[in-house]
Structure formats: C-alpha cells, structure tokens
Coordinates of C-alpha atoms in Angstrom, one line a residue:
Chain A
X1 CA 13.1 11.4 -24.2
X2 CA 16.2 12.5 -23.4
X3 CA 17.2 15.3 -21.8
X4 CA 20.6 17.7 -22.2
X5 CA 23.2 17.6 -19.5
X6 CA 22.6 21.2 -18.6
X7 CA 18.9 20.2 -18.0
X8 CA 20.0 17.1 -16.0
X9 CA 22.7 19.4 -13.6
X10 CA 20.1 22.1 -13.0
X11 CA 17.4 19.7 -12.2
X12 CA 20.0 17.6 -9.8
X13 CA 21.8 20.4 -8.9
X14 CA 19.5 23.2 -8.5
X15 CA 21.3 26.8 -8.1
X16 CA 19.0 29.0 -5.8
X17 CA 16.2 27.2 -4.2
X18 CA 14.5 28.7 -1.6
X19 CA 12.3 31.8 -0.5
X20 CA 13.2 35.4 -0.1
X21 CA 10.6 37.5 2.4
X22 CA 7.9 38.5 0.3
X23 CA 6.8 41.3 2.6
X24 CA 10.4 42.7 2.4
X25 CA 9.9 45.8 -0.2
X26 CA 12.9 45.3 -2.1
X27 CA 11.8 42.0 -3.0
X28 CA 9.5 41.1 -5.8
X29 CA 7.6 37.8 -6.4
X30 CA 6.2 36.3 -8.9
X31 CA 4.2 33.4 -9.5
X32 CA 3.1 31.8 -13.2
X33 CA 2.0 28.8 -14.5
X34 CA -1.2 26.6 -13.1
X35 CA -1.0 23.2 -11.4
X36 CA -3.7 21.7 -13.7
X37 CA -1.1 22.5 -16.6
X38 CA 1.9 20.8 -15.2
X39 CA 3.7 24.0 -14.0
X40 CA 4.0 26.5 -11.3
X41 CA 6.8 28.7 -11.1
X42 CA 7.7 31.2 -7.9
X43 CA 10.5 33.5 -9.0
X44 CA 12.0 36.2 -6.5
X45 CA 13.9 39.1 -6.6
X46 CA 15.7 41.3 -4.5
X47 CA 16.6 44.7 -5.9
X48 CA 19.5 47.4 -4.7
X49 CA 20.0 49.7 -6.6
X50 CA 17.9 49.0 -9.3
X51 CA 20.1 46.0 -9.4
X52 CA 19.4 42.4 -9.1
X53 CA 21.6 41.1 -5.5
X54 CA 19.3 37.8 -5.0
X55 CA 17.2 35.5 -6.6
X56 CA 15.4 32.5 -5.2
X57 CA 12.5 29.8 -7.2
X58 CA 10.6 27.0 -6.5
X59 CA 8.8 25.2 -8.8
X60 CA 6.8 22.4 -9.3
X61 CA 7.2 21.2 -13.3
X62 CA 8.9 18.9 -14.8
X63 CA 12.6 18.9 -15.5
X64 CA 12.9 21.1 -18.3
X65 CA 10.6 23.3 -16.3
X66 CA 12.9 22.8 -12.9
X67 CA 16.1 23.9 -15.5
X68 CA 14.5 26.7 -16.8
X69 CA 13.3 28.3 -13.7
X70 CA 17.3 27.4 -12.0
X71 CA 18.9 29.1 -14.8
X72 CA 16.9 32.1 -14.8
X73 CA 17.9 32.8 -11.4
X74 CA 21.4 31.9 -12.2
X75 CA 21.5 34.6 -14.9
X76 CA 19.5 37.6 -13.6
X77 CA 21.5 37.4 -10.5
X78 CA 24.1 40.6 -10.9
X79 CA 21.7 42.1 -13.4
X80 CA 20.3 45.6 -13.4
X81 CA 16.3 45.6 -13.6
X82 CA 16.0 47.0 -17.0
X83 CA 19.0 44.2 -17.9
X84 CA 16.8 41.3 -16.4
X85 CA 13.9 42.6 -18.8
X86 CA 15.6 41.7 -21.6
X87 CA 15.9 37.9 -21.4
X88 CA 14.0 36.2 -24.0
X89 CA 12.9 32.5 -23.6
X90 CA 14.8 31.6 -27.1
X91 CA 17.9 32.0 -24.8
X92 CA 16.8 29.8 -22.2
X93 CA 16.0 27.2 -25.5
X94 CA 19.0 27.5 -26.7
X95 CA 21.4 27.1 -23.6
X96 CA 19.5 24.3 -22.0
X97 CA 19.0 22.2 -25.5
X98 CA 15.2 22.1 -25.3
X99 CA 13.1 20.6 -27.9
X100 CA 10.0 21.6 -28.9
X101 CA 7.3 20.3 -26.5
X102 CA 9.7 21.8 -23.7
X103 CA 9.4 25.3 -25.2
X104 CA 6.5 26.4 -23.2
X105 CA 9.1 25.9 -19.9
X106 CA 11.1 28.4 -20.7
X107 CA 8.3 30.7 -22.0
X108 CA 7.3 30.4 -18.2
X109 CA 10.7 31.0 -17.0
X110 CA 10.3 34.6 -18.5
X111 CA 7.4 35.1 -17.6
X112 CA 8.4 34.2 -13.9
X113 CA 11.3 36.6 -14.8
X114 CA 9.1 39.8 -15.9
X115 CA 6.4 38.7 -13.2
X116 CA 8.5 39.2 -10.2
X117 CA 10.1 42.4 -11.7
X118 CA 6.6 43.8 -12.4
X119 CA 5.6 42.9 -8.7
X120 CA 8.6 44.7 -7.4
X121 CA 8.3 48.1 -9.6
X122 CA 4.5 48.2 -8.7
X123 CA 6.1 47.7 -4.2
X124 CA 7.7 51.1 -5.7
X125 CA 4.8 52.7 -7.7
X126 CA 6.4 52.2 -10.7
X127 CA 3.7 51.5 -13.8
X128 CA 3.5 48.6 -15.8
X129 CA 6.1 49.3 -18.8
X130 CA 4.7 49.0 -22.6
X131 CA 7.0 45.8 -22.3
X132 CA 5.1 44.5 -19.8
X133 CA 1.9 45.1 -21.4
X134 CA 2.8 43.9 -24.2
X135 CA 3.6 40.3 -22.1
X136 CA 0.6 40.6 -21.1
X137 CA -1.0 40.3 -24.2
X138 CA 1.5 37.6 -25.3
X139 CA 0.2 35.6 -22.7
X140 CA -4.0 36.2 -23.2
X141 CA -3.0 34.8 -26.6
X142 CA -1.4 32.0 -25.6
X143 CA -3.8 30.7 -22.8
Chain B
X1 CA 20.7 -5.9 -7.7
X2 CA 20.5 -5.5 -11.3
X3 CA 19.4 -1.2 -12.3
X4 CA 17.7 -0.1 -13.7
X5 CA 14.6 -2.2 -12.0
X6 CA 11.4 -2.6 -14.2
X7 CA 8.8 -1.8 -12.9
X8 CA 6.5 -1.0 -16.0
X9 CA 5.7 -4.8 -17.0
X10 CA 1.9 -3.6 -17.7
X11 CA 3.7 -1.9 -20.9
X12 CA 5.1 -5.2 -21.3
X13 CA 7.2 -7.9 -19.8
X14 CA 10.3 -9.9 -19.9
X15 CA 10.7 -12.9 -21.9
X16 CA 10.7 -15.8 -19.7
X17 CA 14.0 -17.8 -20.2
X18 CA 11.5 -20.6 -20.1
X19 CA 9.6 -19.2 -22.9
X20 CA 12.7 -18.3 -25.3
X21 CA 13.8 -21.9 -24.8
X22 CA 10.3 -23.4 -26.0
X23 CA 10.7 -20.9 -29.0
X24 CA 14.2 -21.3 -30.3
X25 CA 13.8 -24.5 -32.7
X26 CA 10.8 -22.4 -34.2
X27 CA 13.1 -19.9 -35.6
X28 CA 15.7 -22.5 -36.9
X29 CA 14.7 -26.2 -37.9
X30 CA 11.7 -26.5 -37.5
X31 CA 10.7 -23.4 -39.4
X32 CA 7.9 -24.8 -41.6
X33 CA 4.5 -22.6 -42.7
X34 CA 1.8 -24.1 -40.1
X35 CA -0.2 -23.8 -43.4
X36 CA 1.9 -26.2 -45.5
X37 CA -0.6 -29.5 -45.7
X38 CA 1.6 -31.9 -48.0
X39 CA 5.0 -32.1 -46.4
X40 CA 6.7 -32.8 -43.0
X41 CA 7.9 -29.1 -42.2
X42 CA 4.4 -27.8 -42.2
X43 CA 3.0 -30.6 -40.2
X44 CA 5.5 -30.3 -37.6
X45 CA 4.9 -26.2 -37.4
X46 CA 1.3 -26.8 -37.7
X47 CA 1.4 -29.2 -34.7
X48 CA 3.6 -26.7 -32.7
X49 CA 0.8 -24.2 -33.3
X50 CA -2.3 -26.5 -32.5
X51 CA -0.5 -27.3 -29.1
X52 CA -0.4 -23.5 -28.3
X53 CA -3.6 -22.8 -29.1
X54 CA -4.9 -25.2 -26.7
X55 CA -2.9 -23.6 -24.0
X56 CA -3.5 -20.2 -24.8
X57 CA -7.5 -21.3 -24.7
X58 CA -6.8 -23.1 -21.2
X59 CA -5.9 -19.9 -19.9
X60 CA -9.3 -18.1 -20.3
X61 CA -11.5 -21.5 -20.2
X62 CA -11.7 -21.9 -24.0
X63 CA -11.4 -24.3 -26.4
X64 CA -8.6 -24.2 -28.9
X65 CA -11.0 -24.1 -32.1
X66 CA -11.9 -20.8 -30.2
X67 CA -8.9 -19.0 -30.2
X68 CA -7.5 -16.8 -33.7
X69 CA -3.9 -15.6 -33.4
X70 CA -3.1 -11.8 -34.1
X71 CA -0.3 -9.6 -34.4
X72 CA -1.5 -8.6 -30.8
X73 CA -4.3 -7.2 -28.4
X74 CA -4.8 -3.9 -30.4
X75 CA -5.6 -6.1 -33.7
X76 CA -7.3 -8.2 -31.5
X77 CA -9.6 -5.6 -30.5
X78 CA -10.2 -3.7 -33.8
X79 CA -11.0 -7.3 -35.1
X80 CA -13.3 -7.9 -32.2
X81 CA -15.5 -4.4 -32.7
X82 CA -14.9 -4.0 -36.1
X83 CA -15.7 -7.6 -37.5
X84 CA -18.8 -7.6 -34.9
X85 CA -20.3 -4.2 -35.4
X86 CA -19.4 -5.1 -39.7
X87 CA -21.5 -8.5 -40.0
X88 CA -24.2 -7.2 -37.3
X89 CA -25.3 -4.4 -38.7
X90 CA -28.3 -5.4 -39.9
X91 CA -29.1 -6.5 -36.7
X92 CA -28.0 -3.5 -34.8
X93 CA -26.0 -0.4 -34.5
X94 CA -25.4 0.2 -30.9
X95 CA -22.1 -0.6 -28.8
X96 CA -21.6 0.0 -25.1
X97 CA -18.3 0.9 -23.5
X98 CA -16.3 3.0 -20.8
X99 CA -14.5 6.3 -21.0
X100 CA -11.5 4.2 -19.6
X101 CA -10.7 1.5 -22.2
X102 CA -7.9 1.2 -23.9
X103 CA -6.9 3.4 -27.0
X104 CA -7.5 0.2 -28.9
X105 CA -11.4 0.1 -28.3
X106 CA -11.9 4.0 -28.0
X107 CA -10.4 5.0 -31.4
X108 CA -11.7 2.2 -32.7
X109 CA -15.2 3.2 -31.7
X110 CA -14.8 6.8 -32.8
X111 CA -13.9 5.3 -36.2
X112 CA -17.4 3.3 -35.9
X113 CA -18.9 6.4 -35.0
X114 CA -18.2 7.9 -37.6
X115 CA -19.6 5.0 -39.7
X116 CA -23.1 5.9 -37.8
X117 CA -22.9 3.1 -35.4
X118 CA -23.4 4.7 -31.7
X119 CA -21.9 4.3 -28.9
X120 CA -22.6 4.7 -25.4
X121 CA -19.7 5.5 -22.8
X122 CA -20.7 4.7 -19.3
X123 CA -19.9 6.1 -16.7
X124 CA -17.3 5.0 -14.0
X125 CA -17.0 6.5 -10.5
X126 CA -14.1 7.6 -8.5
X127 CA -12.2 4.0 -8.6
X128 CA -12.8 3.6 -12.3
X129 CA -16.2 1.3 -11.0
X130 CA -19.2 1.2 -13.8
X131 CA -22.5 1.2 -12.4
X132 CA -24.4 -2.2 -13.6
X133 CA -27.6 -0.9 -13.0
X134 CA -26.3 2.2 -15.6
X135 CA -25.5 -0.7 -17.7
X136 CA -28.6 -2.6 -17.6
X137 CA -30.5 0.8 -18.8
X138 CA -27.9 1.3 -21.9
X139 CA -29.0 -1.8 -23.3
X140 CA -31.8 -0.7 -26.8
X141 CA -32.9 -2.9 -29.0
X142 CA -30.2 -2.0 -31.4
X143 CA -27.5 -3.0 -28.9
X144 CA -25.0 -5.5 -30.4
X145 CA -22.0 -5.6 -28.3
X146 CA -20.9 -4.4 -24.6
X147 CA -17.0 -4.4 -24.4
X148 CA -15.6 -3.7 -21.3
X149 CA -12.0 -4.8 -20.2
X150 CA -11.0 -7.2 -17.4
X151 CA -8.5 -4.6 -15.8
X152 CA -7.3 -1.0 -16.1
X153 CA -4.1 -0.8 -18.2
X154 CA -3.5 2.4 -15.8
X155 CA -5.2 1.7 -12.7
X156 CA -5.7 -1.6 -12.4
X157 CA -9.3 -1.4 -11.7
X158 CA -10.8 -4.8 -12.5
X159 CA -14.4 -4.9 -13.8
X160 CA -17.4 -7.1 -13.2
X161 CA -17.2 -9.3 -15.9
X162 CA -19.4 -12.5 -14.5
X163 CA -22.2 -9.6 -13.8
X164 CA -22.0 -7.9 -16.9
X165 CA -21.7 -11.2 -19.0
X166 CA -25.1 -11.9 -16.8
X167 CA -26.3 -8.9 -18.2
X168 CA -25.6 -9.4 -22.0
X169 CA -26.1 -13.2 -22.2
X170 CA -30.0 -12.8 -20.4
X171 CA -30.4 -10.0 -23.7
X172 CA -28.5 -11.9 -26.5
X173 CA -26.1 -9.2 -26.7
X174 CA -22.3 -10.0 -27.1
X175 CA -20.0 -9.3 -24.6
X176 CA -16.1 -8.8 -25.8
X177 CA -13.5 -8.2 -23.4
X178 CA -10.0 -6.5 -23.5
X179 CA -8.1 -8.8 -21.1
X180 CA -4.8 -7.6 -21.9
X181 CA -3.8 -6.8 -18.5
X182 CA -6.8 -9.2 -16.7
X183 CA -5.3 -12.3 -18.2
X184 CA -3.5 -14.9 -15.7
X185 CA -4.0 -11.8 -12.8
X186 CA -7.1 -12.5 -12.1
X187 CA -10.1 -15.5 -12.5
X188 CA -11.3 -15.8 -15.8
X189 CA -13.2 -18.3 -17.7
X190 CA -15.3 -17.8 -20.7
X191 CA -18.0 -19.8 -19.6
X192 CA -18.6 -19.0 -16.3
X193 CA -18.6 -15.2 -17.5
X194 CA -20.5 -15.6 -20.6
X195 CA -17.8 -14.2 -22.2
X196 CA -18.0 -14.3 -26.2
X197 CA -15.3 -12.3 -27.4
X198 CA -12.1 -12.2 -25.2
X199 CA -8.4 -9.7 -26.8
X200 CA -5.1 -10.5 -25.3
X201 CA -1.8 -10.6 -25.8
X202 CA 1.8 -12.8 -25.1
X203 CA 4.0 -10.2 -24.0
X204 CA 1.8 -8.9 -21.2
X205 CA 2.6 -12.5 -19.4
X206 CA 6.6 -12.7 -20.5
X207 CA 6.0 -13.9 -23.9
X208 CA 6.8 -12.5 -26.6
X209 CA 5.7 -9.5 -28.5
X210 CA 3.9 -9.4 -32.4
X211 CA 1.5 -12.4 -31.0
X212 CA -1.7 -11.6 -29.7
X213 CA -4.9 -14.2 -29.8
X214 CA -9.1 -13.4 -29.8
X215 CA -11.5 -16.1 -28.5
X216 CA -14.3 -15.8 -30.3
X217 CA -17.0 -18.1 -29.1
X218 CA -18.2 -21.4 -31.2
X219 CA -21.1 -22.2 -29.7
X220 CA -24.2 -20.9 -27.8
X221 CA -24.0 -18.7 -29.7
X222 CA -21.6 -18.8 -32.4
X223 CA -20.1 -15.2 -32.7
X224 CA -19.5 -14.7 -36.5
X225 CA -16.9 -11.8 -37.6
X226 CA -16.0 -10.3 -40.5
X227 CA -12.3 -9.8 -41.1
X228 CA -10.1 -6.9 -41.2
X229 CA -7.0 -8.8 -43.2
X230 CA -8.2 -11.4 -46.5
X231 CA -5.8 -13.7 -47.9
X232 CA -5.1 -17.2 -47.7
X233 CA -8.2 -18.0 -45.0
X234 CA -6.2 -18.5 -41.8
X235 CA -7.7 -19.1 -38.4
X236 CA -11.0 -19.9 -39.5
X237 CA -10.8 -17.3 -42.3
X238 CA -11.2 -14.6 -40.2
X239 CA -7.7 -13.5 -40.3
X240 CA -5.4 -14.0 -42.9
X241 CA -1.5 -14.3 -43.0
X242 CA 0.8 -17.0 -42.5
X243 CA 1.2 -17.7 -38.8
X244 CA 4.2 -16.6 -36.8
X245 CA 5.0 -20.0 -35.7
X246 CA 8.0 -19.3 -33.2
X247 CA 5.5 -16.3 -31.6
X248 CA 2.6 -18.4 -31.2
X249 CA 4.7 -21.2 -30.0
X250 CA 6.3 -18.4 -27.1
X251 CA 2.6 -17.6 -26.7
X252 CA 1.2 -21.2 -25.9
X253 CA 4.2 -21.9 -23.2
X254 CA 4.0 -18.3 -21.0
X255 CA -0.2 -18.9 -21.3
X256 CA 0.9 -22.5 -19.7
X257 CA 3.4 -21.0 -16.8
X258 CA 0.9 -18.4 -16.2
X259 CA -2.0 -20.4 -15.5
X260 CA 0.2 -23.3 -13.8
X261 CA 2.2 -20.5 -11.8
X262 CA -0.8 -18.2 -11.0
X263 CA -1.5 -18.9 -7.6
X264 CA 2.0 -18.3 -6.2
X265 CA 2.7 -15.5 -8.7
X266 CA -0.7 -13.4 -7.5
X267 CA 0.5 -14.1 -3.8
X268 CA 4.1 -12.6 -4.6
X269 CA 2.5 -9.9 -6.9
X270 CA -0.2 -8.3 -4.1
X271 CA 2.7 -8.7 -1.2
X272 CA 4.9 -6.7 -3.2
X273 CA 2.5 -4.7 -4.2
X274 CA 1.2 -3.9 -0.8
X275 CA 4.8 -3.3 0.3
X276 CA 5.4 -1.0 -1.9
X277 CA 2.5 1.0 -1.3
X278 CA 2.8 1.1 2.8
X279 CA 6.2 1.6 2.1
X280 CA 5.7 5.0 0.4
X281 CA 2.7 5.8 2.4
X282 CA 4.6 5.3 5.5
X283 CA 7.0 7.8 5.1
X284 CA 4.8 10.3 2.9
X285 CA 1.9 12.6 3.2
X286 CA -0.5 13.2 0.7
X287 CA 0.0 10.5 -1.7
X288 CA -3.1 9.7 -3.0
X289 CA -3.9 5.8 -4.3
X290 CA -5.8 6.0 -8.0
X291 CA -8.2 2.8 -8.9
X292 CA -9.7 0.6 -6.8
X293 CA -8.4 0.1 -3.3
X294 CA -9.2 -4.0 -3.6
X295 CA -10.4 -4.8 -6.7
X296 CA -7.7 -4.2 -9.0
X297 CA -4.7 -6.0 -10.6
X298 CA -2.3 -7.5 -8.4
X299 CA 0.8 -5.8 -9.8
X300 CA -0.6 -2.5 -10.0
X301 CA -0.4 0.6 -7.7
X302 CA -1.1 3.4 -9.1
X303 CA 0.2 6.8 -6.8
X304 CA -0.6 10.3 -7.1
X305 CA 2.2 12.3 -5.6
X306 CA 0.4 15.9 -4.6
X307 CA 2.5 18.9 -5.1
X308 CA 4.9 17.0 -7.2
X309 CA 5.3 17.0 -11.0
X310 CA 5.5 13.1 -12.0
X311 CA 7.9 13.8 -15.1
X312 CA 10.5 15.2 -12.7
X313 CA 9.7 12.4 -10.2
X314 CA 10.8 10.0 -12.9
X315 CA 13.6 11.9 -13.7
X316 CA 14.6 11.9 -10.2
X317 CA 14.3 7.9 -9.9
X318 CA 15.9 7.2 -12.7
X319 CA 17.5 4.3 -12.1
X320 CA 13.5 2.9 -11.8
X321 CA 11.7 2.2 -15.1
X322 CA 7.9 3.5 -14.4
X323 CA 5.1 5.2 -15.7
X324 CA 3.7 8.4 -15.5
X325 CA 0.1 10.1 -16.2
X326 CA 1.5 13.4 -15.9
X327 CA 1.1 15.4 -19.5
X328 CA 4.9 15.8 -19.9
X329 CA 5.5 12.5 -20.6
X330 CA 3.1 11.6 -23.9
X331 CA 3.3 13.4 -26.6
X332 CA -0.2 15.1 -26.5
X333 CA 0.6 17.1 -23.5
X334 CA -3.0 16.3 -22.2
X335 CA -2.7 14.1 -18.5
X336 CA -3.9 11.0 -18.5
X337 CA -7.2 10.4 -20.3
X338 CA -8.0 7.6 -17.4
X339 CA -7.4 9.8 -14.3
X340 CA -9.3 12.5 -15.7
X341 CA -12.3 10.2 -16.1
X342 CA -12.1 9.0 -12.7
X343 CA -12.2 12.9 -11.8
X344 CA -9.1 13.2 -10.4
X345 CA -7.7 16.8 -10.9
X346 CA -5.6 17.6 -13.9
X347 CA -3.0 18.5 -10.8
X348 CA -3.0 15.4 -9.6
X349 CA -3.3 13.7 -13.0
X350 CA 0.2 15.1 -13.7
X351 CA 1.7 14.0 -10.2
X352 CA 0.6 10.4 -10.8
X353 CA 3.1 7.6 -10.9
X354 CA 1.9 3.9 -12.5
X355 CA 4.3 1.3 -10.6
X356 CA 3.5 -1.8 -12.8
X357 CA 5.3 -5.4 -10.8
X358 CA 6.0 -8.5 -12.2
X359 CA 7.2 -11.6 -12.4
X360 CA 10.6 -11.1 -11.8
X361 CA 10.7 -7.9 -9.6
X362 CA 12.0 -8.7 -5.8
X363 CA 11.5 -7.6 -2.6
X364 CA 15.0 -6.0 -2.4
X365 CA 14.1 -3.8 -5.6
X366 CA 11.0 -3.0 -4.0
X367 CA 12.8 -2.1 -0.9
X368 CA 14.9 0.2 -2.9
X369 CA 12.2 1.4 -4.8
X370 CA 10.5 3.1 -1.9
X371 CA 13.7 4.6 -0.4
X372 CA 14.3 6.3 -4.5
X373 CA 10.9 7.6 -4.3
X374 CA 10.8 8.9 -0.6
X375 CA 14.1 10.7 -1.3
X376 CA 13.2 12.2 -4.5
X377 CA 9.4 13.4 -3.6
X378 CA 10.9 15.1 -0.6
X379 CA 13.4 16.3 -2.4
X380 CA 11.3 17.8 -5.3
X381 CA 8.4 19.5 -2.6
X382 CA 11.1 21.1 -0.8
X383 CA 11.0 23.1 -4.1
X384 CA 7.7 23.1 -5.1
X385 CA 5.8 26.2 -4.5
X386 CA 2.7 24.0 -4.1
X387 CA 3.9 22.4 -1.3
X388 CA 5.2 25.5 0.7
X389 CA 1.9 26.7 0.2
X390 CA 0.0 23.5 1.6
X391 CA 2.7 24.0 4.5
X392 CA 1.0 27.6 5.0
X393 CA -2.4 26.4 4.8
X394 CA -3.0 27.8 1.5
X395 CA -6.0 25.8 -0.8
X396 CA -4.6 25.8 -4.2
X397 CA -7.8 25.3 -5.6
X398 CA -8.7 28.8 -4.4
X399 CA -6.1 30.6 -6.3
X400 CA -6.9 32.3 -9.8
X401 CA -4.2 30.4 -11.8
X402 CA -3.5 31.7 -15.3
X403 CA -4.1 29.2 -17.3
X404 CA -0.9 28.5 -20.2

C-alpha cells in the first residue's frame, strides 16, 4: 500500500511527541484504542483559559495511526476547548489521504481528541456534555 | 549495497541467473508442445521436460514418473486433498491437519468440510510443535489422509515428518506434505519419510513462478487421485493442460542447484540468520523469537517487537523488504492466523516482523539490516505509550482496554 506524503512526514517527522504531567490539573489525558487491535493512542492537553496551549501523544499504531494522532495535536494546539470538540475524523481522512481500511485511525484520533478533553473538564467538575455522550455511544457500537 | 534488500524470499525468490539461462531457448527455438509425438519440436520440448522432472524428483528422493507439474504449490495442494479425499471416499471421510498450514490446505479443507468430509486440526504448542502422541489418537477408521507441512511459511517451524510418515505408513493412511518452504532447507526424502504425497513449488528456490510439481507416490502403495483440471490427459492424466515447457525447464535446474548447493547454502542461511537475530537481540529488549528456537527453517527468524506496531516498523525500514503479522498489513485486519495459534497475544501478533533470507542476501545487508531495525524500534517506543508504561512498571494486560 501506499501511503500519502502527509502520512509519510507525520510518521517521520512527528510534531509533538512526548508527555505532559498528568497530575498537573490543567492537563487532560486521554488514552483509546487496545494493543490486541493494533492501536493505542495517549493524547494530552493543556488548557488556559479554556484554551488549548499544549498538546503532546504517543502512540503505538501503525502509520496512518502515528499521522492521525501527530496531526491532531498539530491542529488543536491554539484551539479553544469547545473549538477542539468539533473536529470530526472525516477531516483527519481527508487531509491525510486515507483509504478506507485506515479510517478507523482517525476515528481514534478523535476519540483521543474528545477523551483527553473529557478527562480535563471532569479535573474541573465539569459533566460529561450530550456530545460526549453521544461518543460514547458511537463507540459501544462500534466495538 | 544494492536497496532495497529482500529479505522476504519465503514469499518468493529471485531468479537465479543460472536458472534464466537454462530457460531462455524454451521460450524461443525450441518452443515445441512437450505433448507433440510425431515431429522434432515436441520431442526436443518433451525431452527438456523429462530431464526436469528427474531433477525436480532428485530433490525430494523421487522418481521422475512420480512427479506431476502444476501451476504451483497452491494447485498442488488442492490437487493433493481434493483428488485424495474425491477417489477415497468410499474408503473414508476423515483428514488430519494443523491450525497452522497454509491457506492452501485450510480453505481447501473447509471446502471439504463442507462436502461432509471431517477434519481434525491438531493442536500445536507454543513453537508451532504438534504433539505425535495427539496424532496417533486422531487416527479412526475413516482416516484417509494426514497433511502436515515440512516448514512454517511464517515461523519456520519444521515438522516431524519421518515420525509422522511412521505413524501413517504402520495405519495405511496417506501422508501428503506441503513442502513449499521445507524443500532444499531441510532433509527430505520420500522414502525414508514415507511420504506419499509431497506440494512444492520453483520459485520458493529461485526459479521461476506459475510451475509448481506434486509427487504422488507409484508404488507401495500407489496413491491414485482424481483430478481437478480434464483435458488432453497430461502428467498421467491427472492434470490436464499443455505443459509450460520454459517453467518446468527453470524448475528442473534451480531443484538441481538447490540440492547440489544445499550444504553450503544452509551453512550461509543459519549464520546469517543467527546474525541477524543476536544482532537485534543484542541491542534490544523485549524482542520476543516466534517458532521454534532450533528446529525451524534456516532462513527464517521470525521477531516480535513488544510495544511496537509492525506496520510502522516496516514503514520505518523501508528501504528493507519484510514481512509482517501485524493486522494492518493484510487486508482482513485480523493478525496473523499462525501467531495466534501458537497463542501468542494479538499484541504481539501485530508487533511481529517475518525476516525471510536467501540465497543471495549478504552479510553486509544483514549488518545493515540490524542497525535499520535497532534505530527504528527505538525510535517508534520512544513514542509508544506501551512502552512508557512498561518503563513505569505498568502490566498492560491489567488494563481495561476498550476494545475498537
């Protein structure tokens, strides 16, 4: 197969690798995917503000999956909360070429995406949003 | 250095230079049907052919009357099962095999399953090992065929063939083997084995590809088939279709390097080999070896890299042409079917690598081999979350993964 040259910089070039303090309570972590399914993803956030300053990942995945997870971090960087909430996986599809079997990476990207946010709102006793709820749901159905 | 390196010649091999030149007048002048009786052309194609055949037999300890030419080891092996379990029928409707056989035996037992034959899948241990004494109790009196292969395909793990043709011959059952990979890596003779049925193929042992052959044994006992392609009564009539002359020609002079050559080549196969794999070990931790640790294909080492996705790994190396069982690399995005069998986790099935050496493959390549693949699995766990939470003494089997 072969891959798009966004997925190929990403994966050789990753932008934010690395860990933010997980204890810290402006950041929030999230971690999605299983390692008998070929993916993990550990997205984190750290919120001013209500907006997004930093962003860090590590994944294990394969290179689609690596891309995904990079770009996400690229884009929600800068981003207010309710801003970050908003990207949808299609986008991640879209700008990193994927084809079809590669989908499900960039389903996980969101999810790593709303994961951390959720982890962060519920560090400031913020409920889980309809939207989130709604993920959740999205994702029973698909496991 | 010539790059990319191939390292995947158990999905095939390269044409020996040797081979090509023993082929060329095939395709040219002296391109006569082998089936042509009354003039000069067909003589001369049907000698070429006769000539092969003896040294495609001489390989496996088989006479040339013995061998049928195919379009390869998967028609090979559908002829084998299908043409036994077709003409024994009456006799019997019971095959034995392993979970860990080729796609060509499985599917084509499924598909006999489905005819009401039955099947019994044994069961192999950690190493891809089956149990003779599990064997031994499989046997019914409806039993008709055992057909295990000589080595793994993925892991390289050779099987018992002398014990289990012990084991069939003593019950009259007949014993096939898929030898694709076995064949010039490792000892095999058709006699000493008890061997009746035996698939393999020329481009797994740089010849080339479309030509495949089947010993099926003439005497004591003589194996009878019934074929899968009718026609004109070719090889015996029990397969049909004018014979690819220049193929089987290609065929009959790699089977004749391998078996002349296969000393030395085993000896440069198992040191490069073994390089390779104390090479990576060396410098790595948890890299975990899948198959047998001895008895197993000389050019195969099969690696699990732990923490590490193997489709990114072969991303990463991509100037090296491998193999991975990871999920993300077939189509069915289910990890290797092999690995799984063996019981190795569905984690580690997707961080294995299959490094498949060969003929031609040097020390230098394997020199840079391990130097790609140190770089790139450090480089990959330095951002894998698995690994940062090994480093922290985390079990990831504990965790409650959600499932996707």
């Amino acid at each position: 197969m072969a891959y798009s040259n966004k997925v190929i910089d990403h994966y050789s070039n990753p932008r934010n690798v690395g860990v933010l303090d997980k204890s810290d309570p402006n950041v929030g972590t999230g971690m999605v995917g299983a390692p008998e399914c070929g993916d993990v993803m550990k997205l984190q956030i750290k919120v001013e503000n209500d907006v997004i300053v930093d962003a860090k990942f590590k994944t294990f995945g394969c290179g689609s999956a690596i891309a995904s997870s990079s770009l996400a971090t690229e884009w929600i960087k800068g981003r207010t909360v309710d801003d970050a909430m908003k990207i949808r996986n299609t986008e991640i599809v879209q700008e990193l070429s994927l084809p079809p079997v590669k989908i499900h990476c960039s389903v996980l990207a969101e999810d790593a995406i709303k994961s951390a946010i959720a982890d962060y709102k519920r560090k400031h006793g913020q409920a889980a949003t309809t939207q989130q709820q709604e993920q959740q749901t999205q994702q029973q159905a698909r496991s | 250095m010539r790059k990319p390196i191939y390292l995947d010649n158990h999905a095939t091999t390269r044409l020996d230079p040797r081979v090509l030149e023993a082929m060329l007048p095939y395709f040219t002048e002296k391109f006569g049907n082998a089936a042509s009786r009354n003039h000069a052309f067909g003589w001369e194609a049907e000698e070429a052919v006769e000539q092969a055949r003896e040294q495609v037999g001489r390989l496996i300890g088989a006479e040339a009357k013995e061998m049928l030419f195919t379009s390869g080891a998967t028609e090979s092996d559908n002829l084998a099962l299908v043409g036994v379990a077709e003409f024994y029928k009456e006799k019997g409707n019971h095959i034995i095999t392993a979970p860990t056989e080729h796609k060509a035996i499985l599917d084509t037992c499924h598909m006999l399953e489905q005819k009401g034959f039955r099947v019994t899948y044994l069961d192999v241990d950690k190493f891809g090992s089956i149990d003779l004494n599990q064997l031994a109790d499989a046997f019914t009196d409806k039993t008709i065929l055992v057909s295990l292969m000589a080595a793994n395909n993925e892991i390289g793990t050779l099987h018992p063939l002398g014990e289990v043709g012990r084991l069939t011959r003593e019950r009259g059952v007949l014993f096939h083997t898929d030898a694709t990979q076995g064949v010039g890596h490792m000892d095999l003779d058709v006699e000493a084995m008890n061997i009746d049925l035996a698939s393999f193929t020329a481009h797994k042992i740089y010849g080339p590809k479309g030509v495949g052959a089947l010993y099926v044994r003439r005497r004591k006992p003589r194996v009878r088939l019934t074929p899968l392609i009718n026609g004109g009564g070719h090889e015996r009539g029990m397969r049909s279709g004018t014979l690819n002359s220049p193929g089987i020609v290609g065929f009959g002079a790699a089977a004749e390097l391998c078996r002349v050559e296969a000393r030395s080549e085993r000896e440069h196969l198992v040191a490069l080999r073994d390089r390779l794999r104390k090479g990576i070990q060396g410098e790595l931790d948890f890299v975990h070896l899948n198959g047998h640790p001895t008895e197993r294909h000389p050019g195969n080492l099969n690696l699990s890299f732990a923490f590490v996705e193997g489709e990114s790994l072969i991303m990463g190396i991509s100037d090296i042409a491998v193999s991975s069982g990871s999920a993300c690399t077939s189509a069915s995005l289910e990890p290797s079917y092999v690995l799984r069998a063996l019981g190795v986790g569905d984690d580690l099935a997707h961080s294995s690598i299959r490094f498949g050496i060969g003929r031609f493959n040097t020390l230098e390549e394997i020199d840079h081999t391990i130097k790609r693949v140190v770089e790139v699995v450090s480089r990959l766990r330095e951002m894998s979350p698995l690994y940062e939470m090994a480093q922290e003494g985390v079990d990831i089997k504990t965790i409650n993964w959600s499932a996707h």
